[in-house]
Amino acid sequence: MQFFRSHVLVCGGVNCSLQGSRTIRDLLVDAIAEAGLSQEIKVVETGCFGLCEQGPMMVVYPESVHYCRVQPSDIPEIVDAHLKKGRVVSRLLYRGTDPSQEVQTLTETDFYGKQQRVVLRNCGLIDPESIDEYIARGGYEVLGRVLTSLTPQQVIKEVQDSGLRGRGGAGFPTGLKWSFTAQAEAQQKYLICNADEGEPGTFKDRLILEGDPHSVIEGMIIAGYAIGATQGYIYSRGEYGLSIQRLRKGIEHARKVGLLGRNIFDSGFDFDIEVRIGAGAYVCGEETALINSMEGKRGEPRFKPPYPTTAGLWGKPTCVNNVETLANIVPIMERGAQWYRSIGTEKCPGTKVFTLTGNIVNEGLIEVPMGITLREIIYDIGGGIPDGREFKAAQTGGTSGGFLSAAFLDVPMDIESVAEAGSALGSGALLIIDDTHCIVDVVRSCARFFRHESCGQCTPCREGTQRLLEFVDAVAEGRATGADVRLFRRLAQTMEDSSLCALGQTAPFPILTAMRFFPEDFEAHIVHKKCLASDAKTGATA
Amino acid sequence: MSAQSIDWKSEVKEIVERHGGKPEYLLDILHEVQAKVNYLPQEALLEVARELDIPLSKVHGVATFYSMYSIQPRGQFIIRVCESAPCHVMGCDAVIAALESAAGARMGETTSDGLFTLEYTSCIGVCGVAPAIMINDRVYGNLTPESVVEIIAEYRARERGE
């Protein structure tokens, strides 16, 4: 193995790539070669660092110097000043809310201060396409210990004791789901990793898969061992080209070194993984719709019960877990249930990966302990609202989640507390909206989404999503009356009560929460036939 | 390549065989068929049904269910536009208007030269750089009405061999 005096890690996450990080990496490799430093300095493309707003980014190790918004024209200076002479290029350093203050390392940025990286521990630190780098960081050690020294029951107990709850949105206890699948009697059982991340505003699973695919693969093998499955599947969105490519490469590498396939670690346990791809349907994130899609059918949800843990893929017991859930397994098995419980809240242990989008300074990916407040996320980590505007609303949990107003800034971000506040934590999407926006307008976009994504199988959802959109259109255009509002409430109740799956049940939810917490926006449209946002934009007072 | 110039019988047979002739791989098979001409011609769907020995209605049902498939002819470049809430908040409406006028087609339409098809898509998972679009496999983010016009112009120029 060759040793290098310095490593330059260039973020190859999708957001930095869009801003030209591939070109930057290629130019850097060339410039290093030209300077005759190829034997001393290694360039590595990693997964997402998280601070997507500041891309393209790179970190130079061992000194951990973090450069932001790097342009092709900056490369000669980085190579000459930093890599050759050891002088930091200060104009490329991160500057937080105080522009006079330079921040040298990524972990010193205010963006990192309150984060705790468990799931994302390797993201941005290793080359995601190298199994060697994953192993060098301790990867697959836990798997070896689990397979050779623990029984499946012991693994399930540890996960149950950790209190881990599913990170896909519903928050069902993972250990309990595993135990149901383990108890089901069948010759063949399946494990499915749900990577069909369709919730608008959510891209955490994508960045986990692109930044550290092996931690998900290792988590899957442990899960398969615990529940008694020999075959695992990763069902990914068809749109996630890079995730699919990295996963396939990771699986192939793991197979080559004997970490997948027959008799893993001479334990007698066989397990393999196949990647399956979707074709664009939000409803396929619902586990039974996903199973139908994997069987080559329309992705329509099935009636429950029977639950997939009893009768899932091909009618066999099937455990469906979210990407982030599975990425939590290795740290839990490595450091134990008690350690895991020491993070987060009593009912929601552990960390949560959130994606920050909308009107916020630091858009991107973060991982924080469950129970951190919305205010801390927005102002301490997210850098606040740009352009001197005021915070107006946060939509939590993606488009199927609810809207919270400024009165809820101190709500702890865990499943129970957010639900008590009247919204949902969901998959961890956080859309921040400033005071130039009218909630009615944002809700209209949500209603359009549900009308498009209803699978059409059950009437309450198929017809209901159409009527929801008509109602919001009428409000937005100043045509809605009090009678329309009453009718809408009845419709919402009917959809919640009688839709077949969560899509139809939650479609009215964002509208209901918006009406509850932002009555003035609706009143302006319905009663006064005007929009508050146009006043906010021009600075006029109502 | 046009749909008519392809020998679908042998193309589909080859694709289906590569997937072991199993109907569970219908989605993957349709992805591969579509990759040839950017849509799913009726003739190809018939061959898929025959090769997999399943009813055409089932193949048709799947082909029309998922938003990534189209049974209508589409342009050489499919421009998928996200109008989900994060893109909406970051100003996708103005980007869409600029895109429509630069491309010379409305959302849902194909340009008369067959170069572009404009479609809405659900979230493409790059909300950190919203508003975003996808052109075939390539993602473009942090769009403004001006930058989207430039992107269209670049594609046109490349097609003319400039």
XYZ file of C-alpha atoms in Angstrom:
704
model
C 0.000 0.000 0.000
C 1.264 3.421 -0.947
C 1.330 6.211 1.642
C 0.685 9.852 0.837
C 1.711 12.879 2.867
C -1.538 14.592 2.039
C -5.046 13.717 0.852
C -7.353 16.165 -0.867
C -10.986 15.149 -0.546
C -13.237 16.682 -3.162
C -16.990 16.462 -2.550
C -18.580 14.442 -5.330
C -22.089 14.708 -3.873
C -24.779 15.527 -6.366
C -25.084 19.152 -5.314
C -21.349 19.892 -5.536
C -21.158 17.935 -8.814
C -23.807 20.215 -10.250
C -21.612 23.133 -9.374
C -18.644 21.643 -11.186
C -16.790 19.543 -8.606
C -15.879 16.908 -11.221
C -14.050 19.485 -13.327
C -12.345 20.814 -10.200
C -11.173 17.306 -9.265
C -9.809 16.643 -12.773
C -8.005 19.989 -12.866
C -6.565 19.313 -9.420
C -5.236 15.896 -10.445
C -3.613 17.452 -13.513
C -2.141 20.370 -11.568
C -0.716 18.022 -8.930
C 0.861 15.881 -11.642
C 2.312 18.950 -13.297
C 3.829 20.072 -10.018
C 5.416 16.625 -9.677
C 3.455 15.832 -6.520
C 1.450 12.801 -7.706
C 3.450 10.453 -5.498
C 2.872 12.617 -2.411
C -0.691 13.842 -2.694
C -3.777 11.790 -3.380
C -7.071 13.209 -4.648
C -10.196 11.374 -3.482
C -13.766 11.970 -4.589
C -16.128 11.519 -1.638
C -19.841 11.652 -0.929
C -21.652 14.740 0.330
C -20.056 16.891 3.078
C -23.472 18.316 3.897
C -22.922 22.020 3.480
C -24.241 21.980 -0.089
C -24.787 25.730 -0.258
C -21.008 26.324 -0.125
C -20.066 23.946 -2.935
C -17.953 22.928 -4.676
C -15.945 22.018 -1.585
C -12.734 20.243 -0.717
C -10.847 19.356 2.448
C -7.075 18.977 2.603
C -5.829 16.414 5.129
C -4.019 15.893 7.499
C -4.552 19.546 8.448
C -8.310 19.360 7.646
C -8.424 22.703 5.863
C -11.807 23.228 4.274
C -12.186 25.264 1.081
C -15.572 26.505 -0.161
C -16.958 27.616 -3.512
C -13.789 26.505 -5.278
C -13.581 27.600 -8.912
C -11.339 26.139 -11.649
C -9.275 29.341 -11.547
C -8.457 28.695 -7.852
C -6.689 25.392 -8.504
C -3.200 26.722 -9.388
C -3.149 28.770 -6.184
C -4.297 25.856 -4.009
C -1.582 23.630 -5.454
C 1.155 26.260 -5.316
C 0.402 27.918 -1.987
C -1.107 25.085 0.041
C 0.097 21.781 -1.353
C 3.604 22.977 -2.185
C 4.326 25.604 0.457
C 1.882 24.713 3.198
C 0.156 28.116 3.216
C -3.608 28.182 3.630
C -5.512 30.040 0.910
C -7.543 32.154 3.282
C -9.883 33.714 0.712
C -11.410 30.270 0.075
C -12.142 29.490 3.718
C -15.662 29.294 5.098
C -17.057 32.439 6.613
C -20.168 32.082 8.688
C -22.501 34.800 9.850
C -19.482 36.917 10.814
C -17.621 37.463 7.504
C -14.470 38.724 9.232
C -14.007 35.353 10.884
C -12.267 32.652 8.897
C -13.023 29.058 9.743
C -10.258 26.640 8.835
C -11.815 23.227 9.318
C -15.208 21.835 8.412
C -15.932 20.718 11.979
C -15.321 24.235 13.306
C -18.047 25.773 11.143
C -21.238 26.780 12.908
C -22.916 24.374 10.506
C -21.176 21.450 12.251
C -21.265 22.709 15.839
C -24.502 21.057 16.915
C -24.356 18.084 14.603
C -23.652 14.560 15.713
C -22.651 12.237 12.913
C -23.600 8.611 13.463
C -25.218 7.646 10.164
C -23.072 10.095 8.204
C -19.857 9.181 10.046
C -18.083 8.219 6.813
C -19.811 10.588 4.384
C -17.297 13.041 3.007
C -14.401 11.167 4.620
C -13.990 8.149 2.387
C -14.142 7.302 -1.262
C -17.589 5.680 -1.448
C -16.499 3.504 -4.365
C -13.671 1.904 -2.391
C -14.494 -1.023 -0.126
C -10.909 -0.838 1.181
C -11.474 2.642 2.569
C -14.685 1.491 4.253
C -12.868 -1.473 5.788
C -9.999 0.802 6.850
C -12.556 2.847 8.824
C -13.593 -0.318 10.688
C -16.234 -1.416 8.206
C -17.498 -5.031 8.185
C -15.814 -5.685 11.545
C -19.178 -5.538 13.289
C -20.655 -7.912 10.735
C -17.910 -10.415 11.461
C -18.515 -10.227 15.186
C -22.302 -10.478 14.779
C -22.152 -13.522 12.501
C -19.587 -15.406 14.563
C -20.594 -14.618 18.124
C -24.259 -13.579 18.315
C -27.509 -15.423 17.654
C -30.198 -13.758 15.522
C -32.278 -13.367 18.697
C -29.449 -11.483 20.389
C -29.158 -9.126 17.418
C -32.893 -8.432 17.464
C -32.791 -7.838 21.211
C -29.965 -5.310 20.877
C -31.854 -3.399 18.178
C -35.051 -3.549 20.252
C -33.202 -2.301 23.340
C -31.711 0.566 21.349
C -35.221 1.909 20.736
C -34.439 2.573 17.061
C -37.548 3.626 15.140
C -37.953 3.494 11.371
C -36.565 6.572 9.659
C -38.776 6.421 6.562
C -41.539 8.461 8.141
C -43.853 6.194 10.117
C -41.468 5.666 13.038
C -42.372 2.031 13.718
C -39.954 0.294 16.149
C -37.364 -1.464 13.978
C -36.594 -4.283 16.428
C -40.281 -5.148 16.661
C -40.621 -5.312 12.879
C -37.581 -7.581 12.765
C -39.013 -9.847 15.446
C -42.323 -10.179 13.554
C -40.439 -11.243 10.433
C -38.174 -13.574 12.398
C -41.178 -15.255 14.041
C -43.074 -15.780 10.772
C -42.724 -19.371 9.654
C -41.514 -19.811 6.096
C -38.708 -21.412 4.109
C -37.921 -18.162 2.331
C -37.948 -14.630 3.779
C -36.856 -11.342 2.253
C -35.308 -8.099 3.379
C -35.988 -4.979 1.330
C -34.134 -1.701 1.680
C -36.561 1.034 0.725
C -34.579 3.581 -1.273
C -37.579 4.930 -3.172
C -37.223 8.370 -1.686
C -40.007 10.352 -3.325
C -40.971 12.845 -0.634
C -40.286 16.314 -2.044
C -37.563 18.026 -0.057
C -36.043 14.747 1.102
C -32.721 13.620 -0.304
C -31.046 12.135 2.756
C -31.229 8.527 1.562
C -29.713 9.501 -1.744
C -26.765 11.169 -0.028
C -26.282 8.277 2.431
C -26.215 5.798 -0.463
C -23.915 7.970 -2.539
C -21.637 8.852 0.371
C -21.339 5.525 2.195
C -23.071 2.640 0.385
C -21.229 -0.053 2.350
C -22.709 0.993 5.696
C -26.161 0.285 4.223
C -24.990 -3.012 2.706
C -23.432 -4.087 6.018
C -26.612 -3.078 7.870
C -28.652 -5.151 5.420
C -26.554 -8.289 5.918
C -26.955 -7.972 9.698
C -30.710 -7.421 9.280
C -30.955 -10.426 6.965
C -29.154 -12.589 9.523
C -31.450 -11.370 12.325
C -34.718 -12.055 10.505
C -33.618 -15.213 8.705
C -33.558 -13.881 5.146
C -31.048 -15.034 2.578
C -31.992 -12.552 -0.105
C -32.022 -8.781 0.175
C -33.197 -6.186 -2.322
C -32.581 -2.478 -2.593
C -35.489 -0.786 -4.339
C -34.189 2.553 -5.586
C -35.870 5.381 -7.411
C -35.217 5.192 -11.134
C -34.120 8.836 -11.056
C -31.202 8.124 -8.686
C -28.615 7.147 -11.289
C -25.513 7.703 -9.153
C -26.934 5.845 -6.110
C -27.768 2.847 -8.292
C -24.315 2.823 -9.853
C -22.507 3.102 -6.484
C -24.684 0.440 -4.887
C -24.098 -1.994 -7.730
C -20.368 -1.383 -7.502
C -20.412 -1.789 -3.703
C -22.348 -5.065 -3.902
C -19.970 -6.400 -6.532
C -16.925 -5.538 -4.372
C -18.498 -7.083 -1.268
C -19.277 -10.243 -3.244
C -15.716 -10.405 -4.555
C -14.215 -10.390 -1.070
C -16.756 -12.878 0.281
C -18.867 -10.482 2.358
C -21.907 -11.366 0.269
C -22.781 -14.767 -1.080
C -22.349 -18.154 0.520
C -21.091 -18.895 4.028
C -20.138 -15.355 5.035
C -17.288 -15.326 7.629
C -17.546 -19.147 7.686
C -20.690 -18.734 9.745
C -22.875 -20.857 7.496
C -24.998 -17.796 6.737
C -25.770 -17.066 3.061
C -26.945 -13.655 1.937
C -26.996 -11.719 -1.307
C -28.334 -8.366 -2.455
C -29.864 -7.240 -5.734
C -30.684 -3.663 -6.763
C -34.104 -3.122 -8.327
C -35.177 0.167 -9.842
C -38.486 1.998 -9.926
C -39.839 4.133 -12.727
C -41.201 7.254 -11.112
C -44.162 6.846 -8.766
C -44.318 8.501 -5.335
C -46.683 5.833 -4.007
C -43.972 3.165 -4.440
C -42.406 4.427 -1.219
C -45.364 2.767 0.525
C -44.129 -0.706 1.370
C -46.900 -2.775 -0.222
C -46.894 -0.645 -3.390
C -43.128 -1.096 -3.495
C -43.565 -4.856 -3.247
C -46.073 -4.858 -6.118
C -43.655 -2.812 -8.184
C -40.830 -5.262 -7.433
C -43.038 -8.063 -8.696
C -43.288 -6.227 -12.037
C -46.751 -4.796 -11.464
C -48.318 -1.370 -11.190
C -47.196 0.132 -7.905
C -50.592 0.010 -6.239
C -50.775 -0.467 -2.455
C -52.255 -3.662 -1.036
C -54.759 -3.990 1.756
C -53.207 -4.489 5.198
C -53.410 -6.915 6.960
C -51.772 -9.159 6.058
C -48.687 -7.085 6.744
C -45.544 -7.686 4.669
C -43.843 -9.238 7.713
C -46.360 -12.091 7.296
C -47.021 -12.039 3.546
C -44.920 -9.642 1.464
C -42.846 -10.192 -1.663
C -44.200 -13.260 -3.527
C -46.400 -13.820 -0.483
C -43.364 -14.544 1.716
C -42.516 -12.808 5.014
C -40.734 -9.584 4.088
C -39.149 -6.880 6.187
C -39.038 -3.443 4.541
C -36.650 -0.947 6.144
C -35.656 2.564 5.107
C -32.061 3.376 4.055
C -31.355 5.565 7.103
C -32.790 2.920 9.439
C -30.411 0.303 8.045
C -27.493 2.739 8.182
C -28.083 2.983 11.959
C -27.607 -0.753 12.509
C -23.803 -0.956 12.367
C -23.251 1.845 14.944
C -25.845 0.237 17.257
C -24.256 -3.216 17.044
C -20.800 -1.690 17.389
C -21.384 0.512 20.417
C -24.432 -1.061 21.996
C -28.049 -0.219 22.758
C -27.192 1.766 25.904
C -24.855 4.089 24.013
C -27.527 4.618 21.346
C -30.107 5.444 23.982
C -27.815 8.112 25.391
C -28.421 10.148 22.221
C -31.732 11.816 21.424
C -34.875 11.585 23.544
C -36.344 8.781 25.621
C -39.040 7.827 23.132
C -36.910 8.663 20.086
C -33.308 7.628 20.699
C -30.544 8.323 18.255
C -29.902 10.952 15.654
C -31.949 12.119 12.697
C -30.721 13.124 9.284
C -32.540 16.194 7.998
C -32.456 17.931 4.649
C -32.674 21.716 4.795
C -34.215 23.436 1.791
C -35.996 26.621 0.838
C -35.256 30.074 2.256
C -32.319 29.144 4.462
C -28.666 30.194 4.264
C -27.053 26.755 4.591
C -29.143 24.465 2.429
C -28.002 20.882 2.690
C -27.775 17.736 4.751
C -27.382 17.597 8.527
C -27.444 14.972 11.268
C -28.491 15.994 14.763
C -29.666 14.287 17.956
C -33.432 13.748 18.062
C -35.044 16.455 20.163
C -32.949 19.416 19.015
C -35.241 22.404 18.497
C -36.412 23.752 15.174
C -34.874 27.107 16.130
C -31.429 25.548 16.672
C -31.625 23.823 13.301
C -32.672 26.951 11.432
C -30.501 29.566 13.134
C -27.505 27.744 14.642
C -26.933 25.159 11.931
C -28.839 26.547 8.972
C -27.435 30.056 9.330
C -30.891 31.665 9.442
C -33.069 33.221 6.758
C -31.252 34.908 3.861
C -31.631 38.462 2.566
C -32.698 39.856 5.934
C -36.167 38.319 5.655
C -38.214 36.876 8.496
C -39.022 33.233 9.135
C -42.634 32.496 8.272
C -43.172 28.756 8.175
C -41.468 25.381 8.156
C -42.967 22.429 6.384
C -41.726 19.382 8.264
C -41.764 15.857 6.878
C -41.962 16.781 3.215
C -45.012 17.531 1.119
C -47.176 15.103 3.114
C -46.101 16.842 6.325
C -47.555 19.914 7.950
C -46.702 23.600 8.238
C -45.529 25.099 11.524
C -45.498 28.831 12.263
C -42.974 30.906 14.237
C -44.853 30.052 17.449
C -43.387 26.536 17.160
C -39.723 27.428 16.717
C -38.876 25.844 20.058
C -40.558 22.509 19.352
C -38.145 19.586 19.900
C -37.606 17.761 16.641
C -38.610 14.216 17.507
C -41.543 12.098 16.376
C -43.808 12.724 19.403
C -43.131 16.420 19.939
C -43.614 17.403 16.302
C -46.847 15.375 16.164
C -48.070 17.068 19.365
C -47.339 20.453 17.789
C -49.720 19.446 14.996
C -47.299 18.454 12.239
C -45.199 15.366 11.444
C -41.461 14.663 11.587
C -41.805 12.256 8.673
C -38.721 11.465 6.647
C -36.791 14.512 7.844
C -37.380 17.075 5.124
C -37.403 20.660 6.364
C -38.652 23.281 3.939
C -38.102 26.774 5.318
C -40.328 29.534 3.998
C -39.757 33.264 4.481
C -42.275 36.063 4.803
C -42.364 36.851 1.079
C -44.451 33.725 0.522
C -48.163 33.140 0.864
C -48.987 29.798 2.460
C -51.930 29.381 0.103
C -49.520 29.453 -2.820
C -47.214 26.828 -1.247
C -50.181 24.629 -0.355
C -51.351 24.844 -3.959
C -48.069 23.276 -5.039
C -48.617 20.455 -2.482
C -52.157 19.850 -3.763
C -50.910 19.650 -7.349
C -48.351 17.086 -6.260
C -50.932 14.796 -4.657
C -53.324 15.036 -7.568
C -50.494 13.930 -9.837
C -49.214 11.180 -7.550
C -52.477 9.512 -6.485
C -52.266 6.001 -7.916
C -55.981 6.032 -8.708
C -56.805 2.709 -7.138
C -59.181 3.887 -4.398
C -61.928 6.457 -4.895
C -61.382 8.670 -1.816
C -57.824 9.406 -2.932
C -58.352 9.514 -6.716
C -61.362 11.836 -6.559
C -60.356 13.513 -3.310
C -56.962 14.764 -4.479
C -58.649 16.335 -7.517
C -61.207 18.120 -5.293
C -58.482 19.233 -2.872
C -56.678 20.972 -5.705
C -59.900 22.561 -6.941
C -60.521 23.904 -3.438
C -57.028 25.402 -3.078
C -57.243 26.859 -6.587
C -60.527 28.510 -5.644
C -58.973 29.940 -2.461
C -55.911 31.195 -4.326
C -58.028 32.853 -6.994
C -60.410 34.435 -4.490
C -63.428 32.334 -5.531
C -63.806 30.194 -2.389
C -66.663 30.715 0.064
C -67.359 29.610 3.634
C -69.441 26.744 2.231
C -66.390 25.537 0.263
C -64.330 25.520 3.451
C -66.944 23.389 5.251
C -67.130 20.993 2.318
C -63.334 20.774 2.247
C -63.230 19.787 5.934
C -65.726 16.970 5.349
C -63.759 15.779 2.355
C -60.512 15.844 4.348
C -62.087 13.732 7.076
C -63.421 11.241 4.532
C -60.026 10.908 2.880
C -58.266 10.399 6.205
C -60.778 7.755 7.254
C -61.229 5.803 4.071
C -58.185 6.022 1.791
C -56.369 2.769 1.253
C -52.874 4.023 2.030
C -51.011 6.893 3.632
C -50.915 8.924 0.411
C -54.659 9.572 0.414
C -54.837 9.679 4.205
C -52.248 12.442 4.478
C -52.984 14.437 1.296
C -55.294 16.922 3.111
C -52.874 17.235 6.067
C -50.638 20.070 4.771
C -53.714 22.105 3.824
C -55.338 21.515 7.213
C -52.223 22.534 9.152
C -51.752 25.592 6.941
C -55.352 26.678 7.628
C -54.863 26.079 11.341
C -51.599 27.957 11.805
C -51.893 30.597 9.081
C -55.574 31.555 9.179
C -54.721 35.121 8.179
C -53.346 34.016 4.790
C -56.544 32.102 4.026
C -58.789 34.826 5.374
C -57.064 37.401 3.178
C -57.849 35.296 0.102
C -61.349 34.150 1.060
C -62.740 37.253 2.746
C -60.670 40.155 1.448
C -59.819 38.705 -1.977
C -56.171 39.663 -1.656
C -52.803 38.028 -1.038
C -50.643 38.982 1.946
C -47.429 37.925 0.199
C -47.658 40.607 -2.452
C -47.765 43.180 0.370
C -44.758 41.588 2.075
C -42.765 41.638 -1.150
C -43.380 45.318 -1.814
C -42.971 46.223 1.850
C -46.529 47.607 2.089
C -48.405 47.143 5.341
C -51.863 45.716 5.384
C -32.941 6.198 -34.412
C -36.647 6.056 -35.214
C -39.038 3.524 -33.744
C -39.902 2.245 -37.232
C -36.327 1.419 -38.169
C -35.855 -0.924 -35.214
C -36.487 -4.656 -35.448
C -38.430 -4.832 -32.187
C -38.906 -8.579 -32.417
C -35.200 -9.318 -32.014
C -34.434 -6.294 -29.793
C -37.121 -7.209 -27.252
C -36.252 -10.902 -27.390
C -32.639 -10.088 -26.536
C -33.596 -7.769 -23.636
C -36.134 -10.200 -22.181
C -33.706 -13.105 -22.398
C -31.087 -11.109 -20.536
C -33.600 -10.858 -17.678
C -34.231 -14.583 -17.711
C -37.674 -14.170 -19.282
C -39.083 -13.320 -15.849
C -42.155 -11.029 -15.706
C -40.896 -9.605 -12.372
C -38.288 -7.691 -14.394
C -40.959 -5.918 -16.442
C -39.915 -2.470 -15.168
C -36.253 -3.042 -16.018
C -37.231 -4.411 -19.433
C -39.389 -1.362 -20.180
C -36.551 0.943 -19.066
C -34.234 -0.736 -21.576
C -36.770 -0.704 -24.404
C -37.478 2.959 -23.774
C -33.779 3.825 -23.758
C -33.690 3.020 -27.493
C -36.166 5.665 -28.685
C -37.211 7.620 -25.564
C -40.709 6.143 -25.539
C -42.488 2.803 -25.625
C -43.910 2.106 -29.097
C -46.995 -0.097 -29.249
C -45.129 -2.630 -31.371
C -42.456 -3.029 -28.702
C -45.056 -3.431 -25.937
C -46.708 -6.221 -27.968
C -43.375 -8.012 -28.244
C -42.725 -7.621 -24.496
C -46.124 -9.170 -23.715
C -45.483 -12.031 -26.132
C -41.971 -12.756 -24.892
C -42.969 -12.669 -21.214
C -46.208 -14.535 -21.941
C -48.358 -12.040 -20.054
C -51.413 -10.091 -21.284
C -50.743 -6.890 -23.253
C -53.169 -5.128 -20.891
C -50.780 -5.799 -18.019
C -47.768 -4.466 -19.905
C -49.811 -1.448 -20.961
C -51.006 -0.935 -17.384
C -47.441 -0.798 -16.093
C -46.217 1.365 -18.984
C -48.860 4.003 -18.261
C -48.644 3.874 -14.452
C -45.096 5.150 -13.938
C -44.175 8.700 -14.831
C -40.769 7.828 -16.289
C -42.399 5.882 -19.127
C -44.247 7.330 -22.091
C -46.306 5.566 -24.729
C -46.367 8.752 -26.816
C -43.381 9.624 -29.009
C -41.070 12.053 -27.241
C -38.215 14.302 -28.245
C -34.553 13.477 -28.273
C -34.107 15.322 -24.969
C -36.686 14.899 -22.242
C -36.707 17.882 -19.940
C -38.184 16.855 -16.580
C -39.230 19.800 -14.495
C -39.854 19.610 -10.763
C -42.572 21.834 -9.343
C -42.669 20.306 -5.870
C -42.840 22.623 -2.877
C -39.065 23.238 -2.426
C -38.607 24.090 -6.121
C -41.810 26.113 -5.987
C -40.619 28.178 -3.033
C -37.301 28.818 -4.780
C -39.034 30.187 -7.880
C -39.633 27.402 -10.375
C -42.642 29.176 -11.907
C -40.458 31.839 -13.535
C -37.987 29.166 -14.664
C -40.796 27.152 -16.279
C -42.097 30.222 -18.124
C -38.592 30.977 -19.450
C -38.071 27.331 -20.380
C -41.335 27.165 -22.327
C -40.538 30.271 -24.296
C -36.897 29.270 -24.968
C -37.831 25.746 -26.063
C -40.870 26.880 -28.038
C -43.234 24.345 -26.488
C -45.563 24.235 -23.503
C -45.228 21.801 -20.611
C -46.411 18.379 -21.802
C -45.511 19.108 -25.422
C -42.703 18.187 -27.802
C -40.986 20.850 -29.904
C -41.788 20.748 -33.624
C -38.195 19.790 -34.495
C -38.507 16.759 -32.176
C -35.579 17.935 -30.061
C -37.220 18.591 -26.673
C -40.149 17.200 -24.700
C -41.200 19.154 -21.606
C -42.631 17.135 -18.716
C -43.412 17.612 -15.068
C -41.701 15.158 -12.756
C -41.961 14.477 -9.063
C -39.071 15.518 -6.800
C -35.677 14.562 -8.251
C -33.973 14.745 -4.867
C -31.616 17.656 -5.430
C -33.679 20.123 -3.416
C -30.480 21.649 -2.010
C -30.002 23.282 -5.410
C -33.662 24.038 -6.178
C -35.123 24.916 -8.607
C -33.858 21.947 -10.589
C -34.583 20.093 -13.831
C -33.317 16.913 -15.465
C -32.464 16.689 -19.163
C -32.357 12.986 -19.980
C -29.929 11.697 -17.277
C -28.352 15.013 -16.436
C -29.421 17.206 -13.530
C -29.284 21.010 -13.578
C -29.766 23.021 -10.379
C -29.830 26.554 -8.960
C -31.684 27.596 -12.092
C -32.751 31.091 -12.973
C -34.894 32.188 -15.937
C -31.654 33.363 -17.597
C -29.625 30.201 -16.993
C -32.349 27.900 -18.306
C -32.433 29.883 -21.555
C -28.660 29.424 -21.862
C -28.935 25.683 -21.265
C -31.515 25.321 -24.042
C -29.341 27.385 -26.366
C -26.336 25.136 -25.600
C -28.288 21.985 -26.499
C -29.517 23.554 -29.725
C -26.005 24.700 -30.638
C -24.573 21.243 -29.952
C -27.237 19.646 -32.131
C -26.325 21.968 -34.975
C -22.742 20.818 -34.515
C -21.441 24.210 -33.410
